Tab-separated table of C-alpha atoms in Angstrom:
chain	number	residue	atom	x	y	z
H	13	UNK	CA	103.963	108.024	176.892
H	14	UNK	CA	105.110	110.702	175.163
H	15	UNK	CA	109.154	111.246	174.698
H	16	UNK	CA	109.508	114.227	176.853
H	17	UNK	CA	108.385	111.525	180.059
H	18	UNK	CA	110.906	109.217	181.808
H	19	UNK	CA	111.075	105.514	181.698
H	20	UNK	CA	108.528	103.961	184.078
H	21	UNK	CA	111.060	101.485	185.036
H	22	UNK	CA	114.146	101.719	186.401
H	23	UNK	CA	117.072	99.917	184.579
H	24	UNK	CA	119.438	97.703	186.004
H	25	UNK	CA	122.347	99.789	187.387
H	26	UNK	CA	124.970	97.673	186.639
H	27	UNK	CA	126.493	96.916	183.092
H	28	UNK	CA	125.941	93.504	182.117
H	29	UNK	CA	129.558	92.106	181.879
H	30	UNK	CA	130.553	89.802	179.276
H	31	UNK	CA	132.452	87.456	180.844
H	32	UNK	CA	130.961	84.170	181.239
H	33	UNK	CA	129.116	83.490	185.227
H	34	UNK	CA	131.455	80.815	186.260
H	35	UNK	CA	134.625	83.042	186.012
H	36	UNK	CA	136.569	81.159	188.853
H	37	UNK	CA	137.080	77.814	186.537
H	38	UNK	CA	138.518	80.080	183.999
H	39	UNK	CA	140.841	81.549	186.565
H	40	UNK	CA	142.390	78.123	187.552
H	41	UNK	CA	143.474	77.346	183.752
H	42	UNK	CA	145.842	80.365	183.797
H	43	UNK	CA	148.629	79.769	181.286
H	44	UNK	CA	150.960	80.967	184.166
H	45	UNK	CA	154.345	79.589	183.988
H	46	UNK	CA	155.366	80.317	187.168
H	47	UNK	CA	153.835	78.275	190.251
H	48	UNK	CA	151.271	80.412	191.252
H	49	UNK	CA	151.184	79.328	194.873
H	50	UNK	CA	155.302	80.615	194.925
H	51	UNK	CA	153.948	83.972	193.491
H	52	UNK	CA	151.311	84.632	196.116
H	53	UNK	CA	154.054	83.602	198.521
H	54	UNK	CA	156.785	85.898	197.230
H	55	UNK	CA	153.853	88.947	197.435
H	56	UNK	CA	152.657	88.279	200.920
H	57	UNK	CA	155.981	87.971	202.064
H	58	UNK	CA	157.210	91.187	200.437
H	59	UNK	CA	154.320	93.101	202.676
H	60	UNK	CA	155.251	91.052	205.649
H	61	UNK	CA	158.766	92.374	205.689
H	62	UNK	CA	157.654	96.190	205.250
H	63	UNK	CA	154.193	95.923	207.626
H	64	UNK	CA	155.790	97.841	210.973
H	65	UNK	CA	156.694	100.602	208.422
H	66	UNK	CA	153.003	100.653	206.384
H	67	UNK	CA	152.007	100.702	210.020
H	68	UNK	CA	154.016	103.705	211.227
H	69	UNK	CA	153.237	105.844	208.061
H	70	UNK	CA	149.591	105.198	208.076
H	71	UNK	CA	149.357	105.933	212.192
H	72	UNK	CA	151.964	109.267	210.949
H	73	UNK	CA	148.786	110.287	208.114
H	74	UNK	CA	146.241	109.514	210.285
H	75	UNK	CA	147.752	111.974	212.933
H	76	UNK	CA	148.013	114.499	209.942
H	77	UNK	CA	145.105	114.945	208.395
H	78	UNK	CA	145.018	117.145	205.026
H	79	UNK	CA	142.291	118.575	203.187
H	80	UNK	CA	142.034	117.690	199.236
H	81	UNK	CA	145.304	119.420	197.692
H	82	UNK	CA	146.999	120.184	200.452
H	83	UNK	CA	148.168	116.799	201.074
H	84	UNK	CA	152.056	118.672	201.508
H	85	UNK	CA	152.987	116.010	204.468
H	86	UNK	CA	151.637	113.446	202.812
H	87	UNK	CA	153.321	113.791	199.807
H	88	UNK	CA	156.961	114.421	201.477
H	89	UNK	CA	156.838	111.134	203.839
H	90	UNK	CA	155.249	108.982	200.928
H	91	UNK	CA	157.405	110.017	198.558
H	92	UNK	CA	160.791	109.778	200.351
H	93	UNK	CA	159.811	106.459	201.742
H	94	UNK	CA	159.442	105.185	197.898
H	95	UNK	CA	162.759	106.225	196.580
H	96	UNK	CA	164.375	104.310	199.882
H	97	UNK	CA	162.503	101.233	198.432
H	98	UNK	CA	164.486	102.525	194.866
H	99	UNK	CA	161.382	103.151	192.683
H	100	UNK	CA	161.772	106.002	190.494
H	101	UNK	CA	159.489	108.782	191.700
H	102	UNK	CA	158.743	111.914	190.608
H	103	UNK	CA	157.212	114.536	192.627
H	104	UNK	CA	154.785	117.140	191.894
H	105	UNK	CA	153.712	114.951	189.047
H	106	UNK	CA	151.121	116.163	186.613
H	107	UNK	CA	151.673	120.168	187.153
H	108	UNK	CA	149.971	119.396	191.106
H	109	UNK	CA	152.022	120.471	194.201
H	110	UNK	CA	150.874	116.634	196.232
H	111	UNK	CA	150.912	114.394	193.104
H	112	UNK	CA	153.541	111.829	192.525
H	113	UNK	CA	154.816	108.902	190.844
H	114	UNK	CA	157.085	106.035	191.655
H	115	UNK	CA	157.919	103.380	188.830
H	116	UNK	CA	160.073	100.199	188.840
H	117	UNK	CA	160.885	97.978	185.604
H	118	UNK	CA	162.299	94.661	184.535
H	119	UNK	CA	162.218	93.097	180.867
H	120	UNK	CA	159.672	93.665	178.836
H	121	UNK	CA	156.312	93.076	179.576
H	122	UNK	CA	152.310	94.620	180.572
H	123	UNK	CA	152.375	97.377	183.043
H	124	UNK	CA	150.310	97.135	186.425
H	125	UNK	CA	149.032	100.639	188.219
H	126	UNK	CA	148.058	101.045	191.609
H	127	UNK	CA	146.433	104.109	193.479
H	128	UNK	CA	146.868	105.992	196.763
H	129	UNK	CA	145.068	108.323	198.057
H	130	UNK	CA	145.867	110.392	201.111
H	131	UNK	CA	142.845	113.422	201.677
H	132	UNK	CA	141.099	113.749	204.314
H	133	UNK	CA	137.878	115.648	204.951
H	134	UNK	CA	137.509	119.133	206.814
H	135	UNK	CA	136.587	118.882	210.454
H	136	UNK	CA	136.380	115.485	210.395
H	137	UNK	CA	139.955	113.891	209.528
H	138	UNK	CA	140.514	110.450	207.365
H	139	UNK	CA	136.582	109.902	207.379
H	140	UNK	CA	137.169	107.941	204.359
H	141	UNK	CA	139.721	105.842	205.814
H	142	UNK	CA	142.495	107.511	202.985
H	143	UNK	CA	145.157	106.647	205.075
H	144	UNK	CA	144.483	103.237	204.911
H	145	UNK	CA	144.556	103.654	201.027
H	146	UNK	CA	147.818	105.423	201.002
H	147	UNK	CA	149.353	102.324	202.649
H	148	UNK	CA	147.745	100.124	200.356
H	149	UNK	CA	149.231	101.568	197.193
H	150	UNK	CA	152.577	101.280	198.961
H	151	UNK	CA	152.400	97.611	199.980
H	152	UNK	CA	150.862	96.452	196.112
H	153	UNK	CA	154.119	98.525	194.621
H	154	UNK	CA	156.709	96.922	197.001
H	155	UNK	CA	155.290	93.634	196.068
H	156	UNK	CA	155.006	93.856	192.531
H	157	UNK	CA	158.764	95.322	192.790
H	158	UNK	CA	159.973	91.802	194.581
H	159	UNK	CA	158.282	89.787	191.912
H	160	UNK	CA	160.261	91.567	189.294
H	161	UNK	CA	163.351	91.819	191.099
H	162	UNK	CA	163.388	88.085	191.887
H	163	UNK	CA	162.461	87.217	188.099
H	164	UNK	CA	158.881	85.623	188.299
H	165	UNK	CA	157.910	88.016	186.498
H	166	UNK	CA	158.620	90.822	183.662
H	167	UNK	CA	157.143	94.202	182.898
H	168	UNK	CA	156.448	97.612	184.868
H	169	UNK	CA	154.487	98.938	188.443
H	170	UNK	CA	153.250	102.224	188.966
H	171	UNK	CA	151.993	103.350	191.631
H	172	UNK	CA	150.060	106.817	191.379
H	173	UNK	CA	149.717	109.683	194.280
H	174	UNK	CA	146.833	111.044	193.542
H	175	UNK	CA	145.814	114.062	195.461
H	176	UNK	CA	142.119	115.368	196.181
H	177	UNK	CA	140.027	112.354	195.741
H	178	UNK	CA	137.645	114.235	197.857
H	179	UNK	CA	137.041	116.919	195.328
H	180	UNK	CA	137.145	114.943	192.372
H	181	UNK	CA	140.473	116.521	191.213
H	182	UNK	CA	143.615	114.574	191.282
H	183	UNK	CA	142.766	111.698	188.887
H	184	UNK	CA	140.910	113.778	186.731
H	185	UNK	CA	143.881	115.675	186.045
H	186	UNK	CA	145.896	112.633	185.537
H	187	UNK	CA	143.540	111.018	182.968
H	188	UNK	CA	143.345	114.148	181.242
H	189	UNK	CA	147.144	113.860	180.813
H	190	UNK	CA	146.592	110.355	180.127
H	191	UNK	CA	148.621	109.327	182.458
H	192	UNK	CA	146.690	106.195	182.950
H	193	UNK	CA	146.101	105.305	179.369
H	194	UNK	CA	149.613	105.751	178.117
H	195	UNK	CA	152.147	104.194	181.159
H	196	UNK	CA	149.562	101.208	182.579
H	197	UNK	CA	147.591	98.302	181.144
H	198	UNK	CA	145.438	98.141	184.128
H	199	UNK	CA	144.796	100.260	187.393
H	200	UNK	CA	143.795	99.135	190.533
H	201	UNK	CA	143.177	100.205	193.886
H	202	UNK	CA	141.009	99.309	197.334
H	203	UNK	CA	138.383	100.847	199.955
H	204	UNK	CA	138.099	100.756	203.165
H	205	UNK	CA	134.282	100.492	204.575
H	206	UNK	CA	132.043	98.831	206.380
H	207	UNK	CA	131.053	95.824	204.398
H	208	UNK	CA	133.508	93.598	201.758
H	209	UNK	CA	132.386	94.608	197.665
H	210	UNK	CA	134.342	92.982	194.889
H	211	UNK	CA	132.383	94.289	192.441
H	212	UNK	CA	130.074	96.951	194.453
H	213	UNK	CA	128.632	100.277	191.979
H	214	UNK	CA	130.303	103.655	192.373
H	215	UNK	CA	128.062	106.430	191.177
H	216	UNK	CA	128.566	109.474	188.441
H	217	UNK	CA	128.621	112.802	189.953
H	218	UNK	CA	128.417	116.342	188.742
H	219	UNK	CA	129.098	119.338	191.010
H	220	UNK	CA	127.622	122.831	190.167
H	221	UNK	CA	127.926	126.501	191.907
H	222	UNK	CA	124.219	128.619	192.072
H	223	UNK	CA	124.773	132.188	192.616
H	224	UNK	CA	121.915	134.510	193.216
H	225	UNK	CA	121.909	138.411	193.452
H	226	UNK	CA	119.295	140.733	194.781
H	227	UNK	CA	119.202	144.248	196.010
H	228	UNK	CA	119.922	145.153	199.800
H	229	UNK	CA	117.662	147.295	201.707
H	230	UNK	CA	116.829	148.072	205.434
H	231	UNK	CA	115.055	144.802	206.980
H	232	UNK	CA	112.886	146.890	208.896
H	233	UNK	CA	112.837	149.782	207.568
H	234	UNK	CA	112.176	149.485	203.949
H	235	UNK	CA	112.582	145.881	203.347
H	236	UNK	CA	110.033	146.132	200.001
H	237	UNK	CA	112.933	148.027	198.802
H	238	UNK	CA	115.339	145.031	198.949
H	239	UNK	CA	115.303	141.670	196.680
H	240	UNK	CA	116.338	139.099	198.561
H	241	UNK	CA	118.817	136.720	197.232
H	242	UNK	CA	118.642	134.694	200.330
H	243	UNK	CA	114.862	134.001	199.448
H	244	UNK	CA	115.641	132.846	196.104
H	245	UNK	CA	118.461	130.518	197.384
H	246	UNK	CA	115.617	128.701	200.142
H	247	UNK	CA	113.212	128.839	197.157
H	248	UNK	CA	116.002	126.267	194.843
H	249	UNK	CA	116.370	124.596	198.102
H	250	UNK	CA	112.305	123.903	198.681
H	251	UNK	CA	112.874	123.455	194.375
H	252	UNK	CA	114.991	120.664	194.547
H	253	UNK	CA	113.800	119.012	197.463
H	254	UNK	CA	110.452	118.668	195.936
H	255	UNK	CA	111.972	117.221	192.816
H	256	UNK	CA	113.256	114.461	194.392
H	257	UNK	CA	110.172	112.736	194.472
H	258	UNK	CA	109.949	112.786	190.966
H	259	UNK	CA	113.580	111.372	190.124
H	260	UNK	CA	114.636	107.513	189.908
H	261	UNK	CA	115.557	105.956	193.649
H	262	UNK	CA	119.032	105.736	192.279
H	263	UNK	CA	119.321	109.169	192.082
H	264	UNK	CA	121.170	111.499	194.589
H	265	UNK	CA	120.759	115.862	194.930
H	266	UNK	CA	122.538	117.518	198.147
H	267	UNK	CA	123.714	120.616	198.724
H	268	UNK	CA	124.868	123.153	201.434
H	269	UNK	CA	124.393	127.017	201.865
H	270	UNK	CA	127.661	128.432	201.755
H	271	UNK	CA	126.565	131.771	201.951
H	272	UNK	CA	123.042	133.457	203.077
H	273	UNK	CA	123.900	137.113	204.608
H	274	UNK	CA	126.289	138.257	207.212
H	275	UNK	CA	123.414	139.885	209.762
H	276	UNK	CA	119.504	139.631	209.943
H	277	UNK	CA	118.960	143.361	209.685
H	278	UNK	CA	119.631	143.547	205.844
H	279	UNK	CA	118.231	142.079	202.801
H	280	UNK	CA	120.743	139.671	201.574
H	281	UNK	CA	121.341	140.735	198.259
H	282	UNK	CA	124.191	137.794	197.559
H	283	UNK	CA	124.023	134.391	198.320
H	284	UNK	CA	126.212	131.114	197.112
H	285	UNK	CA	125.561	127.339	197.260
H	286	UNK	CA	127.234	124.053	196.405
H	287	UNK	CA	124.893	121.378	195.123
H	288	UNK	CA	126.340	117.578	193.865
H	289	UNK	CA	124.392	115.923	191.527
H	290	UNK	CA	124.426	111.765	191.874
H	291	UNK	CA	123.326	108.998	189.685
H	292	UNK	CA	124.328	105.350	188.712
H	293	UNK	CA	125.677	106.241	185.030
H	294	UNK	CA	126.533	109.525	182.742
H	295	UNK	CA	123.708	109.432	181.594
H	296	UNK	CA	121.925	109.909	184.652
H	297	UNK	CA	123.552	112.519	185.464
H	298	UNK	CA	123.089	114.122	182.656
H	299	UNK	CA	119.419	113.449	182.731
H	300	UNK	CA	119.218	115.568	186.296
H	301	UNK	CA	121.472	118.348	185.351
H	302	UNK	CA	118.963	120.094	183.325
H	303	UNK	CA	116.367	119.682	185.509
H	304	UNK	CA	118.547	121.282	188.554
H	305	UNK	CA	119.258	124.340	186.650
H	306	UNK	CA	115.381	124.126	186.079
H	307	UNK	CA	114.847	124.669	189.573
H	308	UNK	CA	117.967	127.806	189.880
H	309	UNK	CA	115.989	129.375	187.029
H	310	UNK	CA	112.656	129.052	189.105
H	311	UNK	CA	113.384	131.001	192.213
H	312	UNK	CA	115.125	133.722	190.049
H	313	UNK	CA	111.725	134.303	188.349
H	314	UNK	CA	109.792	134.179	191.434
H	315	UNK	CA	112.551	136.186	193.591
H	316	UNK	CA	113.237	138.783	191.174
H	317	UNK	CA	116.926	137.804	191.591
H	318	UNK	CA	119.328	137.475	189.248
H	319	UNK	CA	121.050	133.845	188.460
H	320	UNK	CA	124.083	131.993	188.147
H	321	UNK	CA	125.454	129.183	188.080
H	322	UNK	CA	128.274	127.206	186.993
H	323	UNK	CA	128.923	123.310	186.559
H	324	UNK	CA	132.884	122.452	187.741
H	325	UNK	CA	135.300	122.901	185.062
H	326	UNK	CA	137.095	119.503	184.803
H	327	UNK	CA	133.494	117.815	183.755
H	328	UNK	CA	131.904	114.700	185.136
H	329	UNK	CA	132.977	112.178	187.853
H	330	UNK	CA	132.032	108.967	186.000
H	331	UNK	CA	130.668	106.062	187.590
H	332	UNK	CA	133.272	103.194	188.212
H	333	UNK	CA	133.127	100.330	186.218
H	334	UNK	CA	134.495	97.003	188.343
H	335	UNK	CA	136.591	94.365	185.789
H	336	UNK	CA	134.276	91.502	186.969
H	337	UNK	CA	137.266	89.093	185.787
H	338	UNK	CA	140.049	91.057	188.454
H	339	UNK	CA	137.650	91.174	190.567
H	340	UNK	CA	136.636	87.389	190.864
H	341	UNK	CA	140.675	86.973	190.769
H	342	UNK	CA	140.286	89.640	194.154
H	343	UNK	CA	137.571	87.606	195.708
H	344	UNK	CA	139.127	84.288	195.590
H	345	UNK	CA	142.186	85.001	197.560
H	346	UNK	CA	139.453	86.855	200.285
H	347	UNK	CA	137.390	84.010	200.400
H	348	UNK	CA	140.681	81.760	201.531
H	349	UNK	CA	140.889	84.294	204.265
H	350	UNK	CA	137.646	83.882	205.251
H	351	UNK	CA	135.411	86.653	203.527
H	352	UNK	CA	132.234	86.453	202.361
H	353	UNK	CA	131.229	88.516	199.283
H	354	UNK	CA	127.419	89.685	198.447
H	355	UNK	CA	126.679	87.753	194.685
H	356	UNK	CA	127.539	90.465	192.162
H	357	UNK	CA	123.757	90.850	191.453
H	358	UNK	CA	123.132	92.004	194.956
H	359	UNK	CA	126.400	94.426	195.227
H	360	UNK	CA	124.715	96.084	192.069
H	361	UNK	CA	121.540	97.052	193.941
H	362	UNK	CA	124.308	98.613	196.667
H	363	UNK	CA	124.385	102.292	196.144
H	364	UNK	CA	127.483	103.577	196.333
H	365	UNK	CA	129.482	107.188	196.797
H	366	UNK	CA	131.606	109.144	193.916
H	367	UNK	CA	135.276	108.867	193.270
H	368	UNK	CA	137.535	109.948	190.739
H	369	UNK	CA	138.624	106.414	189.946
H	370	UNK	CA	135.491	106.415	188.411
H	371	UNK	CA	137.414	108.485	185.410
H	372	UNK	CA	140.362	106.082	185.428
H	373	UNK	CA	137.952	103.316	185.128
H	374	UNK	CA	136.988	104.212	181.686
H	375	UNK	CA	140.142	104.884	180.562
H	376	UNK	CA	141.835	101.416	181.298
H	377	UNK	CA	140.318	98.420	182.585
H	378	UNK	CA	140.097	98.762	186.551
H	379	UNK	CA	139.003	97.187	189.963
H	380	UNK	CA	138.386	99.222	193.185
H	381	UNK	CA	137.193	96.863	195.582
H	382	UNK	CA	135.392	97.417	199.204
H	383	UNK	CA	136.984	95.794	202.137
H	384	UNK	CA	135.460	95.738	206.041
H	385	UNK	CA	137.769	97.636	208.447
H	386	UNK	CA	135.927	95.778	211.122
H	387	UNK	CA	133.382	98.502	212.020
H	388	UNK	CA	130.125	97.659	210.527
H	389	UNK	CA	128.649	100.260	212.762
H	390	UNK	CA	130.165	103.486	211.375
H	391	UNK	CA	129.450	104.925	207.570
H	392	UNK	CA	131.993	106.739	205.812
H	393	UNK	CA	132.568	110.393	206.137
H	394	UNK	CA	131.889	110.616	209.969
H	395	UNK	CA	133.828	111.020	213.375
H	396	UNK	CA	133.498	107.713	213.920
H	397	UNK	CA	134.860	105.838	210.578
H	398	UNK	CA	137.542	108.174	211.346
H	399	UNK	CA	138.341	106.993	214.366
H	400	UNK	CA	138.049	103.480	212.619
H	401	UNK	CA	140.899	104.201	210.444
H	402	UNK	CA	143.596	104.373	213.130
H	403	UNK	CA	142.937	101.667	214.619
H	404	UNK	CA	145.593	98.599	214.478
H	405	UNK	CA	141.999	96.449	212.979
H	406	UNK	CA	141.659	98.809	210.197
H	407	UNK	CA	145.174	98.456	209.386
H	408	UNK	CA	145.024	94.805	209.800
H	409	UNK	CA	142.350	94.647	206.996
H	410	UNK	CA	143.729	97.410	204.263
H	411	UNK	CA	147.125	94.552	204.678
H	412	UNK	CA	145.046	91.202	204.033
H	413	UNK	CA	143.212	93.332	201.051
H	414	UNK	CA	146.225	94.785	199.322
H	415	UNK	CA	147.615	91.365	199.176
H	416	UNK	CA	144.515	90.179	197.335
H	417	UNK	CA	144.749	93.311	195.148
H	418	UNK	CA	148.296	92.892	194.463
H	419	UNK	CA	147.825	88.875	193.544
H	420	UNK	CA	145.391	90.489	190.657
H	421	UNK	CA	148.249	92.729	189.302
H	422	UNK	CA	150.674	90.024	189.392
H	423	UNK	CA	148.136	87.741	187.162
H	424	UNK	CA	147.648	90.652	184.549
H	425	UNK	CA	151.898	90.352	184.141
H	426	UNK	CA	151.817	86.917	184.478
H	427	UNK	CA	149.108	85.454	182.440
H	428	UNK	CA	148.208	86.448	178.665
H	429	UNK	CA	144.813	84.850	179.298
H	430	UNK	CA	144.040	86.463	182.036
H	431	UNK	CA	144.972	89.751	180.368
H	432	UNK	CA	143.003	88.565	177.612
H	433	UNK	CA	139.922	88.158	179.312
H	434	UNK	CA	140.423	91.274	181.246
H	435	UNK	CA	140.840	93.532	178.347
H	436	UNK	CA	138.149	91.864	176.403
H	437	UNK	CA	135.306	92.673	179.417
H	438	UNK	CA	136.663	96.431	179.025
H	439	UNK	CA	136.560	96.513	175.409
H	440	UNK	CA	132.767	95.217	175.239
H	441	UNK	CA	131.172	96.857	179.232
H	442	UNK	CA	132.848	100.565	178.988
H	443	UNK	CA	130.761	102.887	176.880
H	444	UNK	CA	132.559	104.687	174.181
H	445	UNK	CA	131.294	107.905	175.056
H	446	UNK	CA	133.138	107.035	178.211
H	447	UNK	CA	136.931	106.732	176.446
């Protein structure tokens, strides 16, 4: 096999994690000093008291729906309701009109993040259940807040609004700024969907922009006159599609026209699409891009047309890589609710979709869990998930998940050991071409 040629075999998607298999008897010798059973008590009772108003503001998003970056409702209600609670919050955080902040402190001590989002997708609504999210962030940062304030523990929340998770923008931006790197020790956030994934793969994803020109001419007229730019766009379609057989299962390519021609009678001499590129790692990704622009380069030769393109200007989505240590910590407060998780070796063989948090995840160690919203018929990104997402189940679920999210922030303040073993499973799974 010569060097140009791919690996027959497909590696294992999943990073091999460092942390030794039987995790959960680590967990239970937690140098915690304060009794741990009083903790998860103080946190599920600080949601309790604020669930009708996580309720309202989720049913108020829901009813709102706002593409990525124009979350402008969202960010108002959200960030009003946190300085009532008395965080600190600052609005329009990071040079972005829907970004935000809200931060609360006691004593010294590690520093806990936790994410909403609060997008929604065009024509369809909260698809991705981002309402749900939004609430989720609030309830983990109220909790933390009552731990501190009630002195069980020490040390700082933050909870991030981060804007345009659907375009791969918000966090991105934030990271950049290091946000994440230089105000939290660890970052966490949940999912809704239709199965429950501690540890479940998020894949790397690169977006690019194909432009092709031609010449116009009279359809039926003259049309050898005309180069069509329409052809060449169909001809990196056909490209692309029959390159997929030839790429790794694990790999994802889709696309849509965005523009072909405004009327049948002309050659198009201009048309634009929008293709993501999809794989497990970076390096996948990586591995695909050239071969994509391959196929652009293709249909300009055999079109005639000229060629374009452009890959998006704040770089790669990167793949998200789950703390296996948080999330055991995750799983065993689910599992006293009644959840059963996939092994970890089966999530990994789970493809999943993009997400920004992808970015944060190699910036600090992170956990972005999967929960059920109770509709194992419905997929992300449709009519129906959306639907889903308002429902009083859905809502139901995002609260018995954030208070298995938030008992995973208040071990990182609580235990060195934990922290310990949490940091260590970064240090040694993240790439450094990652950081």
């Amino acid at each position: 096999m010569s060097s140009s040629q791919e690996s027959s075999t497909i590696p294992p998607p999943a990073y091999t994690s460092s942390v030794p298999d039987n995790i959960q008897s680590a967990l239970q010798c937690l140098d915690v000093k304060s009794d741990m059973a009083q903790v998860e008590r103080v946190l599920c009772e600080a949601i309790d008291e604020v669930s009708n108003e996580l309720h309202e503001i989720s049913r108020d998003l829901h009813e709102h729906p706002e593409t990525s970056m124009q979350e402008h409702h969202a960010h108002e209600i959200l960030t009003d309701y946190l300085e009532k609670k008395g965080f600190a919050v600052t609005r329009k955080a990071y040079d972005m009109d829907t970004a935000f902040t809200a931060e609360f402190s006691k004593g010294e001590g590690r520093r806990v993040g936790f994410c909403s989002e609060y997008d929604a997708l065009p024509n369809i609504g909260h698809g991705c259940g981002h309402n749900c999210i939004a609430i989720s962030g609030l309830a983990c940062a109220i909790a933390i807040k009552k731990l501190l304030e009630q002195g069980l523990a020490t040390g700082k929340v933050v909870l991030f609004g981060t804007p345009g998770e659907e375009r791969f923008v918000g966090k991105i931006v934030m990271m950049k700024k290091k946000a994440f790197e230089d105000n939290v020790d660890v970052c966490l956030m949940i999912h809704p969907s239709a199965h429950d994934l501690n540890v479940g793969p998020m894949t790397a994803v690169q977006d690019v922009t194909v432009e092709f020109r031609g010449k116009p001419s009279h359809a039926g007229q003259c049309p050898w006159e005309g180069i069509n730019a329409l052809d060449a766009m169909l001809q990196a379609w056909t490209n692309i599609s029959m390159l997929r057989q030839q790429i790794k299962p694990t790999d994802r390519i889709h696309g849509i026209i965005q523009e072909g021609g405004t009327t049948p009678n002309v050659i198009v001499d201009y048309s634009k699409a929008l293709f993501y590129v999809r794989g497990y790692r970076v390096s996948d990704v990586k591995r695909l891009m050239e071969k994509v622009e391959n196929c652009f380069k293709a249909a300009s030769v055999a079109t005639a047309c000229e060629v374009t393109w452009k890959w998006r200007d704040l770089g790669m989505v990167h793949d998200v890589m789950q703390n296996s240590v948080m999330g055991e910590m995750y799983a065993s407060f689910m599992r006293k609710e009644g959840v059963v998780f996939p092994h970890p070796a089966e999530q990994t063989a789970m493809l999943g979709g993009s997400t920004d948090f992808g970015n944060v995840s190699s910036s600090v160690p992170s956990l972005h869990p999967l929960y059920s919203m109770n509709c194992t018929t419905a997929a992300n990104h449709t009519t129906d998930f959306a639907a889903a997402a308002g429902t009083k189940e859905a809502f139901d679920a995002t609260i018995r998940a954030s208070k298995a999210l938030v008992v995973v922030g208040a071990a990182v303040l609580l235990s060195q050991t934990f922290y310990d073993a949490v940091r260590k499973e970064f240090e040694t799974k993240v790439p450094k071409e990652y950081r």
